[in-house]
CSV table of C-alpha atoms and ligand atoms in Angstrom, one decimal:
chain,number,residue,atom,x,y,z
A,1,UNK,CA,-11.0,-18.5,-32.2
A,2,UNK,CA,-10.5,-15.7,-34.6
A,3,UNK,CA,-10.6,-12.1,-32.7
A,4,UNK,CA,-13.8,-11.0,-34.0
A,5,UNK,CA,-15.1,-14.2,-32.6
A,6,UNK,CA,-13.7,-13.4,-29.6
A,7,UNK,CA,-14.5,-9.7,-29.5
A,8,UNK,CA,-18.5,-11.0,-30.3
A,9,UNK,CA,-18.2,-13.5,-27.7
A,10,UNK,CA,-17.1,-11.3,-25.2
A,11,UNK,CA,-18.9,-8.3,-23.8
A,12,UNK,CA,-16.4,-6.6,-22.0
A,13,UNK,CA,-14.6,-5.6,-25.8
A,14,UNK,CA,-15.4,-2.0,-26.6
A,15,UNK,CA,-15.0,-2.7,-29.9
A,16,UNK,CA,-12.3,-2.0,-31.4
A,17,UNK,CA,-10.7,-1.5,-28.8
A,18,UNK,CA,-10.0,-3.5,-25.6
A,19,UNK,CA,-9.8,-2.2,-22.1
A,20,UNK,CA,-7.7,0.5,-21.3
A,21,UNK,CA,-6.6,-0.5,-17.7
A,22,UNK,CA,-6.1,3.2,-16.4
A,23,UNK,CA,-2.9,3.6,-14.1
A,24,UNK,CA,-2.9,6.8,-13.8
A,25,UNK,CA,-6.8,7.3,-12.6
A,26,UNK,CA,-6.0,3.8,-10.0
A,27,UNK,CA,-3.2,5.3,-9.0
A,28,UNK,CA,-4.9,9.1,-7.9
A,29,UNK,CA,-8.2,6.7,-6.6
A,30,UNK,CA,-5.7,5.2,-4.2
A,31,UNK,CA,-3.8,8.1,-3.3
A,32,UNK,CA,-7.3,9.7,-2.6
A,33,UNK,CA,-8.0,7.3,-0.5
A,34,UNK,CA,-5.3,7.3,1.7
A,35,UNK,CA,-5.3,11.0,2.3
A,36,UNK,CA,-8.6,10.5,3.6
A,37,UNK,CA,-7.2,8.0,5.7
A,38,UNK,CA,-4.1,10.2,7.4
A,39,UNK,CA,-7.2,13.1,7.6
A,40,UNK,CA,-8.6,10.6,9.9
A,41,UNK,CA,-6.2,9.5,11.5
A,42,UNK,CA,-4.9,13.4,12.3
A,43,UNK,CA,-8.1,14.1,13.7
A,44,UNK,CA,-8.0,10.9,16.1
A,45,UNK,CA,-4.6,12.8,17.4
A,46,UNK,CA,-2.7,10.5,15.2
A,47,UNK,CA,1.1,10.7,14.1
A,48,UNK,CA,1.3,11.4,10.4
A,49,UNK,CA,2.6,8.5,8.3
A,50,UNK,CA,6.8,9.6,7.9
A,51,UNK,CA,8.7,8.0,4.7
A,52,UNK,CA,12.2,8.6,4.7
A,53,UNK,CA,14.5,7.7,1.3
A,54,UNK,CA,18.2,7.7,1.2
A,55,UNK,CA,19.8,9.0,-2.3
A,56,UNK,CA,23.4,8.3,-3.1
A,57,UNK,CA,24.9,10.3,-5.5
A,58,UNK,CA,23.1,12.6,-8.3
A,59,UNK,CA,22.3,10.1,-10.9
A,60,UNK,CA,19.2,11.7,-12.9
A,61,UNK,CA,16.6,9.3,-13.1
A,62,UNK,CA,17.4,8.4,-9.4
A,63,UNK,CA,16.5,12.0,-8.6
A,64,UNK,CA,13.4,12.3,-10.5
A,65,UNK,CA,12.3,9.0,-8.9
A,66,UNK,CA,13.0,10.5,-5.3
A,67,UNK,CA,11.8,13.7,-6.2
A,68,UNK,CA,8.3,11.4,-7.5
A,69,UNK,CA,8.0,10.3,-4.1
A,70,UNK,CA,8.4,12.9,-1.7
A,71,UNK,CA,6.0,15.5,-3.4
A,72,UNK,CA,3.6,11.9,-3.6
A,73,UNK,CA,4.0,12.2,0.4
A,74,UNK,CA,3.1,15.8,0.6
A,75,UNK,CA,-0.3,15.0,-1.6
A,76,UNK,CA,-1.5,12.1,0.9
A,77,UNK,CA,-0.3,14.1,3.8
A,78,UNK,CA,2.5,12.0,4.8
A,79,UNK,CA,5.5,13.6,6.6
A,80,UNK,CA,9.2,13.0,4.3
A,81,UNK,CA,12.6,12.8,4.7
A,82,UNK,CA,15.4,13.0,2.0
A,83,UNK,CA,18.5,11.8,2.8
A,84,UNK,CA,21.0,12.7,0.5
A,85,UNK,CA,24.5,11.2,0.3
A,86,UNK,CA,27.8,11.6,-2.1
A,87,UNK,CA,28.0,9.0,-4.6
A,88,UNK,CA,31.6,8.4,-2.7
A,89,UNK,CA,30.1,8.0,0.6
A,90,UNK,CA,31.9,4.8,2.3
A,91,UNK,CA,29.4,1.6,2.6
A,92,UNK,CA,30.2,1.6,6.4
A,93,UNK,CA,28.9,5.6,6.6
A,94,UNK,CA,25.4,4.7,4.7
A,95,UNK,CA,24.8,1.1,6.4
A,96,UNK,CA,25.3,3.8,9.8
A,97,UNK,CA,22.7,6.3,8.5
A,98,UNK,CA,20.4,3.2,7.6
A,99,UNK,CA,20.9,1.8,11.3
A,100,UNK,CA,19.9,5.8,12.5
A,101,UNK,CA,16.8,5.5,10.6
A,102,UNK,CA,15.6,2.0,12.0
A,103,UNK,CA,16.3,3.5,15.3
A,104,UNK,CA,14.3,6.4,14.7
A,105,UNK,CA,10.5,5.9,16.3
A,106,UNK,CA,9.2,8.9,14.3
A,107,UNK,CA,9.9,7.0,10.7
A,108,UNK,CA,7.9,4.4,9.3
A,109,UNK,CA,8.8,3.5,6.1
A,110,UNK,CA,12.5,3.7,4.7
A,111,UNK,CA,13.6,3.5,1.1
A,112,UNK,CA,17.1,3.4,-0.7
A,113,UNK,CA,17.2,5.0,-4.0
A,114,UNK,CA,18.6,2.2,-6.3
A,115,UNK,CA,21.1,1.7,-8.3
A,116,UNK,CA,24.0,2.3,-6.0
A,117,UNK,CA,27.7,3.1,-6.6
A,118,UNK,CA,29.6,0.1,-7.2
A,119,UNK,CA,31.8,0.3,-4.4
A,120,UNK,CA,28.4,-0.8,-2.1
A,121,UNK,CA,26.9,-3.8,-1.3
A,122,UNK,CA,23.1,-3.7,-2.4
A,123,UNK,CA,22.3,-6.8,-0.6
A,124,UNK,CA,24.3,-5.4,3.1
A,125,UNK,CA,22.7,-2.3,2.6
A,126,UNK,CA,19.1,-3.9,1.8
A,127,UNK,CA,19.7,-6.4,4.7
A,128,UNK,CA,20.1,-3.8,6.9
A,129,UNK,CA,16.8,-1.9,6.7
A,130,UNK,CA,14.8,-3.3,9.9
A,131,UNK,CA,11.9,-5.4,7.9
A,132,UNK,CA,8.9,-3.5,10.0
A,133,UNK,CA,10.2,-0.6,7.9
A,134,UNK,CA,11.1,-2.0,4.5
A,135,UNK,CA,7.9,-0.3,2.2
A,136,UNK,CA,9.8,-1.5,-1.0
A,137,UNK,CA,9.5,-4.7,0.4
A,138,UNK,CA,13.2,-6.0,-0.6
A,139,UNK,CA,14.4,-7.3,2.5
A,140,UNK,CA,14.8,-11.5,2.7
A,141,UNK,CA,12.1,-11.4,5.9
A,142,UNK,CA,9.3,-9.5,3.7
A,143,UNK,CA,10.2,-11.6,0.5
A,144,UNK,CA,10.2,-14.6,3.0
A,145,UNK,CA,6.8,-13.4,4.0
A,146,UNK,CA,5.5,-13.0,0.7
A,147,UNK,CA,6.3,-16.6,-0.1
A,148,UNK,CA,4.8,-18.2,3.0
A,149,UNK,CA,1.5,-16.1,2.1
A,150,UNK,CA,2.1,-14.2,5.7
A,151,UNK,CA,1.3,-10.4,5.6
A,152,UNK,CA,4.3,-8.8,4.2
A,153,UNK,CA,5.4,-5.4,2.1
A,154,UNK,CA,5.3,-6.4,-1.0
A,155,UNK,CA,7.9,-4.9,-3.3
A,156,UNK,CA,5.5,-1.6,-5.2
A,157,UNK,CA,4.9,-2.7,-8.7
A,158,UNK,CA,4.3,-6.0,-8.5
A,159,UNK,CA,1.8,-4.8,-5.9
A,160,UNK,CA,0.5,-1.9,-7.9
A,161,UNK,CA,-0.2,-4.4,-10.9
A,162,UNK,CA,-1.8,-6.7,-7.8
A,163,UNK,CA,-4.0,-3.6,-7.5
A,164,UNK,CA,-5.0,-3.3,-11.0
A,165,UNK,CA,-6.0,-6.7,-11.7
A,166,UNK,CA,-8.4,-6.4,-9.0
A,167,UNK,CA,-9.9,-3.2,-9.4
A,168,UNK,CA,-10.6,-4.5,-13.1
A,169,UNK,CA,-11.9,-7.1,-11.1
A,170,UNK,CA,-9.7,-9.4,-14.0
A,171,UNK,CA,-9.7,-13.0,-13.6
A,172,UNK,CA,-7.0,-14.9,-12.3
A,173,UNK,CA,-7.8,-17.8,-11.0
A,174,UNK,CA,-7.1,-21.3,-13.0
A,175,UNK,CA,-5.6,-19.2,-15.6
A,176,UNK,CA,-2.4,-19.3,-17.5
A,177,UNK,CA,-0.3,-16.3,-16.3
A,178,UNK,CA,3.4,-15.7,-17.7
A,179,UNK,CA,5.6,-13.3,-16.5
A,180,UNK,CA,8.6,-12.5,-18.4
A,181,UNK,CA,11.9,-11.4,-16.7
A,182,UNK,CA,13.0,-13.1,-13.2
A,183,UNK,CA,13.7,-9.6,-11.8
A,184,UNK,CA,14.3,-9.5,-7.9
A,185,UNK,CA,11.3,-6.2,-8.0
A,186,UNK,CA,9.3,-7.1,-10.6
A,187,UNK,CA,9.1,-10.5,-12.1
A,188,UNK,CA,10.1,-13.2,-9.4
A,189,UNK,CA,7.7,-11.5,-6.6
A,190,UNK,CA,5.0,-10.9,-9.7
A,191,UNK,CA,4.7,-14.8,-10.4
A,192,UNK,CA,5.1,-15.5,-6.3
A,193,UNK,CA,1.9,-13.3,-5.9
A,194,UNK,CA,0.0,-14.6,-9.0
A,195,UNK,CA,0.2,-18.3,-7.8
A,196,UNK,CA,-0.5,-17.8,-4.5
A,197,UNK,CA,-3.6,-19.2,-2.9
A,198,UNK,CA,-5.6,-15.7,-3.0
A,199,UNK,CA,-6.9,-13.0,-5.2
A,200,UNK,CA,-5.2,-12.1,-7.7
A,201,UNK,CA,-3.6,-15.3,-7.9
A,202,UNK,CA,-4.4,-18.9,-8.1
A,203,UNK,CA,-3.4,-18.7,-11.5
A,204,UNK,CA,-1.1,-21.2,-13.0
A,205,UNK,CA,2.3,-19.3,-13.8
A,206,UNK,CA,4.9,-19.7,-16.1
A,207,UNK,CA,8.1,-17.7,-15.1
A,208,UNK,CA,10.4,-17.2,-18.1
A,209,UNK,CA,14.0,-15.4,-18.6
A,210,UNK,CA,16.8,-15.4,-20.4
A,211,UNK,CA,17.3,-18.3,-21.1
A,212,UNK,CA,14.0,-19.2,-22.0
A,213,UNK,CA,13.8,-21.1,-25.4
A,214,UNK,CA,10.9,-20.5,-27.7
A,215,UNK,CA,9.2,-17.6,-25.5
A,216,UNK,CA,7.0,-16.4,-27.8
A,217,UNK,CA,5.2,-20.0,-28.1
A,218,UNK,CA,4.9,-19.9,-24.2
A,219,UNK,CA,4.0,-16.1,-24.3
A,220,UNK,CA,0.5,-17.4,-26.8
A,221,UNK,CA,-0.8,-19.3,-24.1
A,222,UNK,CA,-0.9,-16.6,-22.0
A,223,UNK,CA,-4.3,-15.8,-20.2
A,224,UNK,CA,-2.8,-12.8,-18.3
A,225,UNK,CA,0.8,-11.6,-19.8
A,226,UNK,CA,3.3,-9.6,-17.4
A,227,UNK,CA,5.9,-8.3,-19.2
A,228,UNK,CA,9.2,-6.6,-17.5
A,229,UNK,CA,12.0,-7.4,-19.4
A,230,UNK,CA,13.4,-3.7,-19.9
A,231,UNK,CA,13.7,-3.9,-23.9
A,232,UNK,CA,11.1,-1.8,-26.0
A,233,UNK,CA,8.3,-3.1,-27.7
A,234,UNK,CA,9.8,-6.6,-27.5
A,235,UNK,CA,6.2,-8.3,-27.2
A,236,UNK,CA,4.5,-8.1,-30.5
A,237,UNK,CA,1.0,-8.8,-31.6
A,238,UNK,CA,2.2,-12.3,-32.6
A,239,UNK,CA,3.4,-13.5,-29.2
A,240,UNK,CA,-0.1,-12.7,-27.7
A,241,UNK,CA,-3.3,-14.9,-27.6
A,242,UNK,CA,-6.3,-12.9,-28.8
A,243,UNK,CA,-8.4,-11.4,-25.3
A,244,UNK,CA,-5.2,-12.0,-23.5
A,245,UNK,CA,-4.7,-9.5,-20.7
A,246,UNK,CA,-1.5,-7.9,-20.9
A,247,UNK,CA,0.5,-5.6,-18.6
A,248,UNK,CA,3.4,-3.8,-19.4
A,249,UNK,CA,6.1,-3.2,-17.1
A,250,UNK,CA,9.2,-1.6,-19.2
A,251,UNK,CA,9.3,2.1,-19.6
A,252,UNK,CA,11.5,3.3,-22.1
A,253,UNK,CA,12.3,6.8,-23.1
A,254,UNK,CA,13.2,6.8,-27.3
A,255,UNK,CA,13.8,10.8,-29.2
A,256,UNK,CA,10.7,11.9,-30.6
A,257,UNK,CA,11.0,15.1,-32.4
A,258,UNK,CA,7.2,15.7,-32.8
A,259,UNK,CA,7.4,16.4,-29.2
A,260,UNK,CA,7.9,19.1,-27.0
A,261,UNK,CA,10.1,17.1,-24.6
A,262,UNK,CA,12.2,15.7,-27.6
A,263,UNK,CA,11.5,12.1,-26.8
A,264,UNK,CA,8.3,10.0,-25.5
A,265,UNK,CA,7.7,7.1,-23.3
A,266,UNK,CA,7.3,3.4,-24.5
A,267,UNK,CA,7.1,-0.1,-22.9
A,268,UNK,CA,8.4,-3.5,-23.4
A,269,UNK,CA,5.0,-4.2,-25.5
A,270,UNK,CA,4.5,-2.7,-28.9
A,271,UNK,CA,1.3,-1.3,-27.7
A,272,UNK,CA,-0.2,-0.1,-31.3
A,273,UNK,CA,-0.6,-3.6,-32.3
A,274,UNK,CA,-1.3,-5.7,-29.3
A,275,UNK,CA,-3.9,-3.5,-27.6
A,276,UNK,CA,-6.4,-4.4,-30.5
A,277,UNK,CA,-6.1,-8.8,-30.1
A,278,UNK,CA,-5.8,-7.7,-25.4
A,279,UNK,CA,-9.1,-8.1,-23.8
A,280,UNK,CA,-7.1,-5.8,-21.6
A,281,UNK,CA,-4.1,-3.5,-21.5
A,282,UNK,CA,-2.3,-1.6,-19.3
A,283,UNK,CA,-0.7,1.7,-21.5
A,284,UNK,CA,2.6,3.2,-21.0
A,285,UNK,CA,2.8,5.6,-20.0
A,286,UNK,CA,0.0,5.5,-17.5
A,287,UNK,CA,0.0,2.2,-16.6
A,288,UNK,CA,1.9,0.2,-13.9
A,289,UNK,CA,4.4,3.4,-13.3
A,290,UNK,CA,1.7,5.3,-11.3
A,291,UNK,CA,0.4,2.3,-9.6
A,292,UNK,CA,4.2,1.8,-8.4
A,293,UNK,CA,4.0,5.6,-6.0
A,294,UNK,CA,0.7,4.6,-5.2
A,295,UNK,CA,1.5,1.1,-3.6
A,296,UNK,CA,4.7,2.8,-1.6
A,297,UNK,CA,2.5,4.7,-0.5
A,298,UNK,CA,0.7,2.3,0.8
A,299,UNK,CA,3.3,0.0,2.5
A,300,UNK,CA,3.8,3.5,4.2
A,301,UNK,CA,0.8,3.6,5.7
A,302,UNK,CA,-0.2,0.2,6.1
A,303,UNK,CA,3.3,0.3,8.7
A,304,UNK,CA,2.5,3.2,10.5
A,305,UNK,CA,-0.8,1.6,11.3
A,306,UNK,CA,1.1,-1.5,12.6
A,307,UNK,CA,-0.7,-3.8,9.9
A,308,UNK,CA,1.6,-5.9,8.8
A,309,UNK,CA,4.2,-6.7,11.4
A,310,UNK,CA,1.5,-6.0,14.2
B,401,NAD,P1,15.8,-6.3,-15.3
B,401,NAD,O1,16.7,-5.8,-16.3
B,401,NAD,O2,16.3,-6.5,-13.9
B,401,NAD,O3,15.2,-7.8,-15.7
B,401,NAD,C1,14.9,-8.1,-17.0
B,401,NAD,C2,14.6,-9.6,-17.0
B,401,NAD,O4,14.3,-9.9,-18.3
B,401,NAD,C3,15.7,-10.5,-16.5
B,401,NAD,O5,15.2,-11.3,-15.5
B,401,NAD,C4,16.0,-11.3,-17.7
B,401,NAD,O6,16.3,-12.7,-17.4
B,401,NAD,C5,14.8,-11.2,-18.6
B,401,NAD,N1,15.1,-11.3,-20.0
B,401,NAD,C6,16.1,-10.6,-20.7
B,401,NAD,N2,16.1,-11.0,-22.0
B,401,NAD,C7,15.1,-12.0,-22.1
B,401,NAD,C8,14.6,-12.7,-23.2
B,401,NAD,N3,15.2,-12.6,-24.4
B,401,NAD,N4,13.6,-13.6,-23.0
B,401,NAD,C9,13.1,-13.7,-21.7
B,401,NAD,N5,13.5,-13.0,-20.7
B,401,NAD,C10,14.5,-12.1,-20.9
B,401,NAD,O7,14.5,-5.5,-15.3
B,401,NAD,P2,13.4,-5.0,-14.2
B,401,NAD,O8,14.1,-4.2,-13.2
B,401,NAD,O9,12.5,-6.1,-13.8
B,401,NAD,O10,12.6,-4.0,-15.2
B,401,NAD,C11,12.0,-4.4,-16.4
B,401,NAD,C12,11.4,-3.2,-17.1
B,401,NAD,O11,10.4,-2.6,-16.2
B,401,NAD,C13,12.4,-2.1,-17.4
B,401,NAD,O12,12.0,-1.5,-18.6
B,401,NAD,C14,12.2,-1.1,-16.2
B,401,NAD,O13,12.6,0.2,-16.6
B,401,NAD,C15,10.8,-1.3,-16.0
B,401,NAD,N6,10.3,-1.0,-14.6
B,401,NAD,C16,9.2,-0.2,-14.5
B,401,NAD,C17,8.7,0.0,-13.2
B,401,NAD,C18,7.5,0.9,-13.1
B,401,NAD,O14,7.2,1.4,-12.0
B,401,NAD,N7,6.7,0.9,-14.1
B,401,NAD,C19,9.4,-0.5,-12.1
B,401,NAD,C20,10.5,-1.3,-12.2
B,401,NAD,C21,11.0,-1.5,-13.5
C-alpha cells in the first residue's frame, strides 16, 4: 500500500501529518493526577509519598537528571531526599547508606543515580536496594516479576512508553512490535512488557541488537517500532513501514547555533522524514523523556500505597 493509500484508508491521519503522541502533555496529565492523589491522601491523615536518590559524584547530566526528579517530587507533593556522595566514596560506604535507606520506614521509593564510578559494582549496589522500594524497577525480584506477569515496578521508560500506547489507546495486540537495543532499562523490559499477555502487549516482538543482521528489513515489518539504541537519527524513513507507529527512545544533544542554548535535542529516529509515512510518533524532545519522571513518579506512589508488594 502506497502512503496516500494508507493515509485515505485510515481516519486517524491528520493529513499530512501523523499523530503527534504528546509526552510532555501525558506526562503533566499523570503528574496531575497523582497530586490529586497525595491531596487525598493528606487529607485522610496520610504520610506523604518520600523518594530518596543517592548521587555519586558530580557528573553533569547525572545532576540535571536528579535535580529533574526532586523538583518533579515537590510538584506532586511528594516528600525528597538527596543523598549526595563523592565520586571516591568506597563501594562498602554506599552499599551501607543503601542498607540505611531500606531500613528507613519513612522512605518509599529509592533510586541510584547511574552511571557510577568504576570502582563500584552496579549490580551489588542494585542488588542491594530492598525490592518493595526499587521505583526504577532494576532489582532481579522486580524484573523477575515483570517476567512472570506478577505486579512489579517496572523500570520508568519502558513504563512511560507502556503509558503512551495506551492513552493513544494504540493497538498492540497480534501486532508485529520490534524494539531495537537489548538494553537492561529500556529495550529487554520494553519487549518483556509488549509480549505479555495484557494491554499493551500481546503483540508479537522482535527484539534486535547488535548483532542483528539486516535490521532495517526486520525494522519494515514493524507494526509498532521502539527504538533505543543511543545513536542519532539512525532510523530513517526507509526502515519504516508506512502507518507504522514509532517511538523514539534516544535523546541526543548535537550544537545548533540557531539556538539560544547553542545545541538542540534529537533522537535515535530522523524524525523530519519518518513522522510523515508513522501513523503515530512520539517527538523528541517531548516524547518518552517526560513520560520517564512521570512513571517514577508513579512507582513512588504506587509503593507507598502498598500496591505492588502488598
Ligand atoms: P544502550 O547504549 O545501553 O543500548 C543500546 C542498544 O542498542 C544495545 O542493546 C545494542 O545492542 C543496540 N545496538 C547498538 N548498535 C546496534 C545496531 N547497529 N543494530 C541494532 N542494535 C544495536 O542504550 P539505552 O540505555 O537503552 O538508551 C538508548 C537511548 O535512549 C540513548 O540515546 C539514551 O540516551 C536514551 N534514553 C532515553 C531515556 C528517556 O527517558 N527518554 C531513558 C533511557 C535512555
Amino acid at each position: 500500500m502506497s502512503i496516500e493509500e494508507y493515509r485515505l484508508k485510515n481516519k486517524r491521519i491528520r493529513d499530512p501529518m501523523s499523530i503527534l503522541i504528546d509526552g510532555k502533555k501525558t506526562a503533566q496529565d499523570i503528574k496531575n493526577e497523582i497530586a490529586a492523589r497525595v491531596a487525598e491522601i493528606k487529607q485522610a491523615g496520610g504520610k506523604q509519598p518520600h523518594l530518596a536518590a543517592i548521587l555519586v559524584g558530580e557528573d553533569g547530566a547525572s545532576q540535571t537528571y536528579v535535580g529533574a526528579k526532586v523538583k518533579a517530587c515537590e510538584e506532586v507533593g511528594f516528600t525528597s531526599t538527596l543523598v549526595r556522595l563523592a565520586a571516591e566514596v568506597s563501594e562498602e560506604e554506599l552499599l551501607q547508606t543503601v542498607e540505611d535507606i531500606n531500613q528507613n520506614l519513612d522512605i518509599d521509593g529509592l533510586i541510584v543515580q547511574l552511571p557510577l564510578p568504576a570502582h563500584i559494582s552496579v549490580d551489588k549496589v542494585t542488588n542491594r536496594i530492598r525490592p518493595e522500594k526499587d521505583v526504577d524497577g532494576f532489582t532481579p525480584a522486580n524484573v523477575g516479576r515483570l517476567t512472570l506477569n506478577w505486579p512489579a515496578y517496572v523500570s520508568a521508560t519502558p513504563y512511560g512508553i507502556v503509558e503512551l500506547l495506551k492513552r493513544y489507546q494504540i493497538e498492540t495486540s497480534g501486532k508485529h512490535c520490534v524494539v531495537i537495543g537489548r538494553s537492561h532499562i529500556v529495550g529487554s523490559p520494553m519487549s518483556i512488557l509488549m509480549a505479555r499477555n495484557g494491554y499493551p502487549g500481546n503483540a508479537t516482538v522482535t527484539l534486535t541488537h547488535s548483532k542483528t543482521k539486516d535490521l532495517a528489513t526486520i525494522c519494515r515489518m514493524a507494526d509498532v517500532l521502539i527504538v533505543a539504541i543511543g545513536k542519532p537519527e539512525f532510523v530513517t524513513a526507509d526502515m519504516v513501514k508506512p502507518g507504522a507507529v514509532v517511538i523514539d527512545v534516544g535523546i541526543h544533544r548535537i550544537v545548533d547555533e540557531t539556538k539560544k542554548t547553542g545545541f538542540r535535542l534529537i533522537g535515535d529516529v530522523k524524525y523530519d522524514e519518518v513522522a510523515p509515512i508513522a501513523s503515530a510518533i512520539t517527538p523528541v524532545p517531548g516524547g518518552v523523556g517526560p513520560m520517564t519522571i512521570a512513571a517514577l513518579l508513579y512507582n513512588t506512589l504506587q509503593s507507598a500505597e502498598k500496591k505492588v508488594f502488598g
